[in-house]
Short mmCIF file of C-alpha atoms and ligand atoms in Angstrom, two decimals:
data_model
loop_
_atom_site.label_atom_id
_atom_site.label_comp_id
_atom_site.label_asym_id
_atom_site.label_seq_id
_atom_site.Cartn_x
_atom_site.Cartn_y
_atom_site.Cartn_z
CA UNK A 72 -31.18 13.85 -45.33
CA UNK A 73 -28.73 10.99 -45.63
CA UNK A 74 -29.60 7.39 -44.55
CA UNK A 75 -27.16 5.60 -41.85
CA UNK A 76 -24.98 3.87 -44.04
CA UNK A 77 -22.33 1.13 -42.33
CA UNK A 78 -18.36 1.93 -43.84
CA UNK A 79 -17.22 -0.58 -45.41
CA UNK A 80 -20.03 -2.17 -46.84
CA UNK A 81 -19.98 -2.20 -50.29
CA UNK A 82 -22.64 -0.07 -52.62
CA UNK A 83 -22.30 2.43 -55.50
CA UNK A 84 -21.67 5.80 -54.14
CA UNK A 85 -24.82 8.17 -55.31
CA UNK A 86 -24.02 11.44 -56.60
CA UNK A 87 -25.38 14.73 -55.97
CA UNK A 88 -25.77 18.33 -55.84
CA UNK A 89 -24.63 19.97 -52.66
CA UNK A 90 -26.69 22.19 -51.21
CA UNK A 91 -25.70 25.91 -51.97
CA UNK A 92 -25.25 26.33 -48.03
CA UNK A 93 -22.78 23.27 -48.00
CA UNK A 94 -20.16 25.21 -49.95
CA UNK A 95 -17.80 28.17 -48.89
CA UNK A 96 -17.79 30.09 -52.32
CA UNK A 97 -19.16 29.28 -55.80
CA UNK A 98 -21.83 27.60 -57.22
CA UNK A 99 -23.53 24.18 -56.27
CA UNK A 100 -20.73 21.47 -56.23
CA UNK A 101 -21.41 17.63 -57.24
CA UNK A 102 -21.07 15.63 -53.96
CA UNK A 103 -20.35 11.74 -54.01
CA UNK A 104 -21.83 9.72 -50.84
CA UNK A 105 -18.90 8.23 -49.08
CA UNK A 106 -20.53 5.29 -46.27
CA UNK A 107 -19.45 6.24 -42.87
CA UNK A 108 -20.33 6.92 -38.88
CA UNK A 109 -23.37 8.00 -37.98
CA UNK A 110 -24.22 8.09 -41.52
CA UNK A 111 -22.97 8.85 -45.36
CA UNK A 112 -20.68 11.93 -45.85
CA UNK A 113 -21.61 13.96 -48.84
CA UNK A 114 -17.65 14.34 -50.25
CA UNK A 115 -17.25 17.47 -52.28
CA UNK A 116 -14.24 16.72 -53.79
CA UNK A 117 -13.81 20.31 -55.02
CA UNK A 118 -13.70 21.76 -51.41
CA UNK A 119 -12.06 19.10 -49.39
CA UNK A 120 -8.59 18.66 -48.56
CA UNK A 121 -6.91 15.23 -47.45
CA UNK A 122 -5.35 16.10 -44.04
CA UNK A 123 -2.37 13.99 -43.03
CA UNK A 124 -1.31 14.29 -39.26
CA UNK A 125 2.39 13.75 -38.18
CA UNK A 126 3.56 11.16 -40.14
CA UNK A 127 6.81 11.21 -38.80
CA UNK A 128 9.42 9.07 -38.59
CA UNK A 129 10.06 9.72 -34.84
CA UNK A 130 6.39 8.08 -34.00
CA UNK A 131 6.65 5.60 -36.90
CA UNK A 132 9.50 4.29 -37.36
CA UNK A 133 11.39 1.19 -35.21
CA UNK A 134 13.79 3.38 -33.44
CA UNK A 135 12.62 6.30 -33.37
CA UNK A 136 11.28 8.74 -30.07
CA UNK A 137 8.10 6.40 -29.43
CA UNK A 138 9.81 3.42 -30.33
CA UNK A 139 12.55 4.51 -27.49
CA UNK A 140 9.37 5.10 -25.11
CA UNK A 141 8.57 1.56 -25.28
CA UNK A 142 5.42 1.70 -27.56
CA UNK A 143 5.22 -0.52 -30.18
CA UNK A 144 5.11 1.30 -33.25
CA UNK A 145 3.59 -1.59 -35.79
CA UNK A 146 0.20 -0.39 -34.67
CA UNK A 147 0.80 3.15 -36.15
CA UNK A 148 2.64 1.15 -38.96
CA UNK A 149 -0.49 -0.33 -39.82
CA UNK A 150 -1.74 2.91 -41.12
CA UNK A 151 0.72 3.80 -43.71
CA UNK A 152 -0.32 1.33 -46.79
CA UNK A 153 -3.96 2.89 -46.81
CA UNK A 154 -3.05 6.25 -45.78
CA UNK A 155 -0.94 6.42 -49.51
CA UNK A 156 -3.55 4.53 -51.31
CA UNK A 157 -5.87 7.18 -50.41
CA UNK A 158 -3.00 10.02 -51.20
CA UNK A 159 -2.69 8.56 -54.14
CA UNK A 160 -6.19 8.77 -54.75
CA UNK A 161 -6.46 11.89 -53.37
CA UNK A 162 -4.10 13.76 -55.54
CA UNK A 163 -5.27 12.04 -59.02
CA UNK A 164 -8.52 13.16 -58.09
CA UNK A 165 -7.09 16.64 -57.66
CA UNK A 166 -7.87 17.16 -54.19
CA UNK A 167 -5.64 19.16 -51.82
CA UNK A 168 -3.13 17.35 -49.90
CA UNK A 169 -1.28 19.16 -46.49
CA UNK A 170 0.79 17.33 -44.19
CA UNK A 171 1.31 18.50 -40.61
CA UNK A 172 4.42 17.57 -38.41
CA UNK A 173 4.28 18.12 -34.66
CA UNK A 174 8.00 19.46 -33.67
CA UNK A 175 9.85 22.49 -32.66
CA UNK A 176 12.28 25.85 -33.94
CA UNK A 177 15.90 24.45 -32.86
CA UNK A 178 16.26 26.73 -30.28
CA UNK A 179 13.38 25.35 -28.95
CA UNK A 180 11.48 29.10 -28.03
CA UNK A 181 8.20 27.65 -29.24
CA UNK A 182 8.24 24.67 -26.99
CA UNK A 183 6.61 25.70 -23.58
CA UNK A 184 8.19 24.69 -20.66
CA UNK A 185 5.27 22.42 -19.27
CA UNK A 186 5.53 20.61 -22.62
CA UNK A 187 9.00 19.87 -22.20
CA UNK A 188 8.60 18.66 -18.32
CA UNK A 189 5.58 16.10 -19.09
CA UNK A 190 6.51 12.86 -18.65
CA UNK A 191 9.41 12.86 -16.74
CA UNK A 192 11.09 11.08 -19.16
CA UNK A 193 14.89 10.53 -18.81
CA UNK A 194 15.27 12.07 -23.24
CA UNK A 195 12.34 14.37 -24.04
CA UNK A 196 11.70 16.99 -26.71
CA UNK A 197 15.25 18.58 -27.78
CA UNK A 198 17.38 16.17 -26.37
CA UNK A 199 19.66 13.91 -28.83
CA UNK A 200 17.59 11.09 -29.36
CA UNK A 201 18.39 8.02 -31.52
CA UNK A 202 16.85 9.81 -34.89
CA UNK A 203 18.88 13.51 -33.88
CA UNK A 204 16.89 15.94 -31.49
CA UNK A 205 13.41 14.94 -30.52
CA UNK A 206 10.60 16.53 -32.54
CA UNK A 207 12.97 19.45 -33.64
CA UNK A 208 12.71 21.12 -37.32
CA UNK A 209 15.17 19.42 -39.73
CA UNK A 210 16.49 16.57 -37.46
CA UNK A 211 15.48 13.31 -39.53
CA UNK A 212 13.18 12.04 -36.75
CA UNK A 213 10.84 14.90 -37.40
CA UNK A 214 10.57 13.93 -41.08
CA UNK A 215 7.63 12.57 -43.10
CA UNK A 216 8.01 9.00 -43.30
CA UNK A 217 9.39 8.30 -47.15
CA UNK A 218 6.35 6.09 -47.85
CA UNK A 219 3.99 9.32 -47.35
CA UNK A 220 6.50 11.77 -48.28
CA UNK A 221 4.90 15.45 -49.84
CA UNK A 222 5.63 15.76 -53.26
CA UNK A 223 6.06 19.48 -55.01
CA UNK A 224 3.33 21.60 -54.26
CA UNK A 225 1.74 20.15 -51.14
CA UNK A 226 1.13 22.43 -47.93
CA UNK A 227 3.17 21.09 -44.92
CA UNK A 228 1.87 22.57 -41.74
CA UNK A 229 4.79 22.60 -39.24
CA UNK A 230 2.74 22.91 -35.64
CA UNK A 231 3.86 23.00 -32.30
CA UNK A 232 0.84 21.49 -30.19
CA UNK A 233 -1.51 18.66 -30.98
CA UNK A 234 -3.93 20.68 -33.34
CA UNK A 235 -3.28 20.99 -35.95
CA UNK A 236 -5.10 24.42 -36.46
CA UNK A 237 -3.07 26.15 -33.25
CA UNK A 238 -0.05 28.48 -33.78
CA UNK A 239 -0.34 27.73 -37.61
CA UNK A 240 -1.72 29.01 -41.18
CA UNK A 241 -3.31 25.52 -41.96
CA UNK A 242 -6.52 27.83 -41.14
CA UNK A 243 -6.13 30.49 -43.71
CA UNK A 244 -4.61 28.23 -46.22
CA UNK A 245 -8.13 26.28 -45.96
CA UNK A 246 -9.75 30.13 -46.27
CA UNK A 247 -7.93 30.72 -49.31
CA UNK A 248 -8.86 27.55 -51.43
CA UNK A 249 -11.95 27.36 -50.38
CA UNK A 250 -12.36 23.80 -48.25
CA UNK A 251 -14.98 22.96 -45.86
CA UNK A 252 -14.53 19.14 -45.44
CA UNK A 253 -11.32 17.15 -44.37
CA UNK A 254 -10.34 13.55 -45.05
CA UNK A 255 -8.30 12.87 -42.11
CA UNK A 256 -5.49 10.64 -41.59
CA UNK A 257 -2.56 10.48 -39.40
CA UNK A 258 -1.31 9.82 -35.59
CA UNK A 259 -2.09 9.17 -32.80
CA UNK A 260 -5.73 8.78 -32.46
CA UNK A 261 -6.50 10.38 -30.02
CA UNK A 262 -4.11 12.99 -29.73
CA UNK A 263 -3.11 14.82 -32.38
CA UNK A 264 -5.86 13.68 -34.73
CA UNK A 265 -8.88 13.74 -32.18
CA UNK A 266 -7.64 17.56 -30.83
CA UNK A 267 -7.14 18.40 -34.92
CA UNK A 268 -10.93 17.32 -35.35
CA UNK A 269 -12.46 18.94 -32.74
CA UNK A 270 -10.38 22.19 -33.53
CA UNK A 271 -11.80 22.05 -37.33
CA UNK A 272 -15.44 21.20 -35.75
CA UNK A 273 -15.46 24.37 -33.97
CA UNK A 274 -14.19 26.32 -37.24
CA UNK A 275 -17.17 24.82 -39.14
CA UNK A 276 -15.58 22.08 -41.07
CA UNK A 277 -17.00 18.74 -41.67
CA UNK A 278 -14.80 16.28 -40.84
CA UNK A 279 -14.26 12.35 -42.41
CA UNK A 280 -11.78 10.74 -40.38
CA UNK A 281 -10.74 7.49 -41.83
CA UNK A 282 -10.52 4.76 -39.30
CA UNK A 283 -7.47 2.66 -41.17
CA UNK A 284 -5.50 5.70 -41.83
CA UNK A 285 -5.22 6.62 -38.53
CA UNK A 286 -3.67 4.50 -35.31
CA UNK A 287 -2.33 4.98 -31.69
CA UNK A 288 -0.04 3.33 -29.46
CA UNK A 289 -3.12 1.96 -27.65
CA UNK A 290 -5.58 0.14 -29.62
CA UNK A 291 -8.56 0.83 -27.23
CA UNK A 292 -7.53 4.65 -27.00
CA UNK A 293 -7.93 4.31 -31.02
CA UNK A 294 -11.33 2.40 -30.60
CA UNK A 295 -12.95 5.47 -28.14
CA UNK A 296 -11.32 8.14 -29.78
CA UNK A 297 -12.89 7.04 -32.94
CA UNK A 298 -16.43 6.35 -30.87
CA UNK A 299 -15.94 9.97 -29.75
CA UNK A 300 -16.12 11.70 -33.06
CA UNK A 301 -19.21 9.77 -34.14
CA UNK A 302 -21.00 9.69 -30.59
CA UNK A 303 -24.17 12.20 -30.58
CA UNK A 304 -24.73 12.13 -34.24
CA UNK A 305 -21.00 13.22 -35.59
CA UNK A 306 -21.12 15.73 -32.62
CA UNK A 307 -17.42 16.24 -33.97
CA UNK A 308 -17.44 14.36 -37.55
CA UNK A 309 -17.76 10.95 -39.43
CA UNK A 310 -15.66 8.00 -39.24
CA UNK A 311 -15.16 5.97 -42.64
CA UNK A 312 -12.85 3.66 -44.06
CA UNK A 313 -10.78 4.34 -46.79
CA UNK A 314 -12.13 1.38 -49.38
CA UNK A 315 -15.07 3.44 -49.35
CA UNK A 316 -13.89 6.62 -49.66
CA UNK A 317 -11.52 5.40 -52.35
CA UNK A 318 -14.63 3.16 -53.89
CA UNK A 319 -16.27 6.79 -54.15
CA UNK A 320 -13.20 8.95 -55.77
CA UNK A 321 -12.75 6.34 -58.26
CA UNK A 322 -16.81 7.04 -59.10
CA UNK A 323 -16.22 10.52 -59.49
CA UNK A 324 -13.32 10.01 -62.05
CA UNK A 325 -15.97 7.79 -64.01
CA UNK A 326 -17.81 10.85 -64.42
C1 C5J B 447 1.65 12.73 -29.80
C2 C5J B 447 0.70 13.06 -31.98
N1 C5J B 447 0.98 11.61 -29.57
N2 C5J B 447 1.05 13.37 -33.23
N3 C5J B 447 1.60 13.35 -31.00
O1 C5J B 447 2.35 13.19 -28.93
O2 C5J B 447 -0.35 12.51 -31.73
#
């Protein structure tokens, strides 16, 4: 049983070995403690994948769809410098990286109508907007934001709704390599990464969402959505932040 540990406060993660029952397939894996909400998360870096939600330019970027809405987009900004220190991390430790974008096929027969009409807004999804078509497949607004940007090799997960896991192979891609625990990061909050989370909760994976490398247009929205996850025990996860989860890959690369 792991103690409550606070993220963020500094100690040397302990190693491990993971329970048989903690793993999908194989043998006993080495786990590294990671300090996080409600309490440490037992990292097996051998069947976790770093999950990056919707970095996209048309919620990041000054200009850009939510810029255009009115929200003010350096509170998702905030997110970006330690969501690609830990990608960084992530992929020298050899851990599987997939990116997801939330858009839609150009002719737009994946986008249902009710999605479309929410809002009201005078330019929604598949209108020209200032970064070509809202959220539509190839337009530059529904890129990766070049800071973040997938190299050769990485999954990207193009998805239609807020999960991640809906209308989408992220699920058997998981399957097929193995992975029971994501490191989540992205945007927003409390959209796209809290319905992502909950979605992998009810698939059985354990989920480490890391507070820095996420963000939302409303900073109390990121605050409860965050308080969510953890509430109950982890009734949907852990929260962490990433100096301790990188504190703990750069342990495991000690050997
Ligand atoms: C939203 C997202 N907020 N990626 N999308 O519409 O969270």
């Amino acid at each position: 049983m792991c103690k409550p540990s606070a993220p963020g406060a500094a100690h040397a993660p302990r190693r491990r070995t993971a329970p048989a029952s903690t793993v999908r397939s194989g043998g006993p894996a080495m786990t590294i403690e990671v300090a996080a909400a409600p309490y440490a998360f037992d990292l097996d870096v051998a069947h976790a994948a770093l999950l990056i939600i919707d970095m996209q330019r048309d919620f990041l970027e000054p200009g850009g769809f939510g810029a255009a809405l009115g929200n003010d987009v350096a509170l998702l900004r905030a997110a970006i410098a330690p969501t690609a220190a830990v990608l960084a991390a992530s992929r020298a430790a050899g851990m599987l990286v997939i990116h997801t974008r939330e858009g839609h096929r150009p002719d737009l027969s994946d986008l249902p109508p009710a999605k479309r009409r929410r809002g009201r807004f005078p330019v929604t999804i598949g209108d020209e907007g200032p970064m070509g078509r809202i959220l539509v497949q190839g337009e530059p607004g529904h890129d990766i934001i070049p800071d973040l940007a997938p190299v050769a090799g990485e999954p990207v997960i193009d998805k239609p709704g807020k999960g991640a896991f809906w209308a989408t192979s992220l699920g058997a891609i998981l399957a097929n390599r193995a992975i029971n625990q994501l490191i989540v990061c992205g945007v927003t909050t409390e959209v796209c990464v809290n319905t992502t989370v909950r979605e992998a909760n009810d698939r059985g994976f354990d989920c480490l969402v890391l507070s820095d490398c996420t963000g939302s247009y409303f900073p109390d929205f990121h605050t409860q959505a965050l308080r969510m996850i953890t509430a109950q025990g982890g009734i949907f996860g852990w929260v962490g932040a990433s100096a301790d989860l990188l504190r703990a890959l750069a342990s495991s690369r000690e050997g």
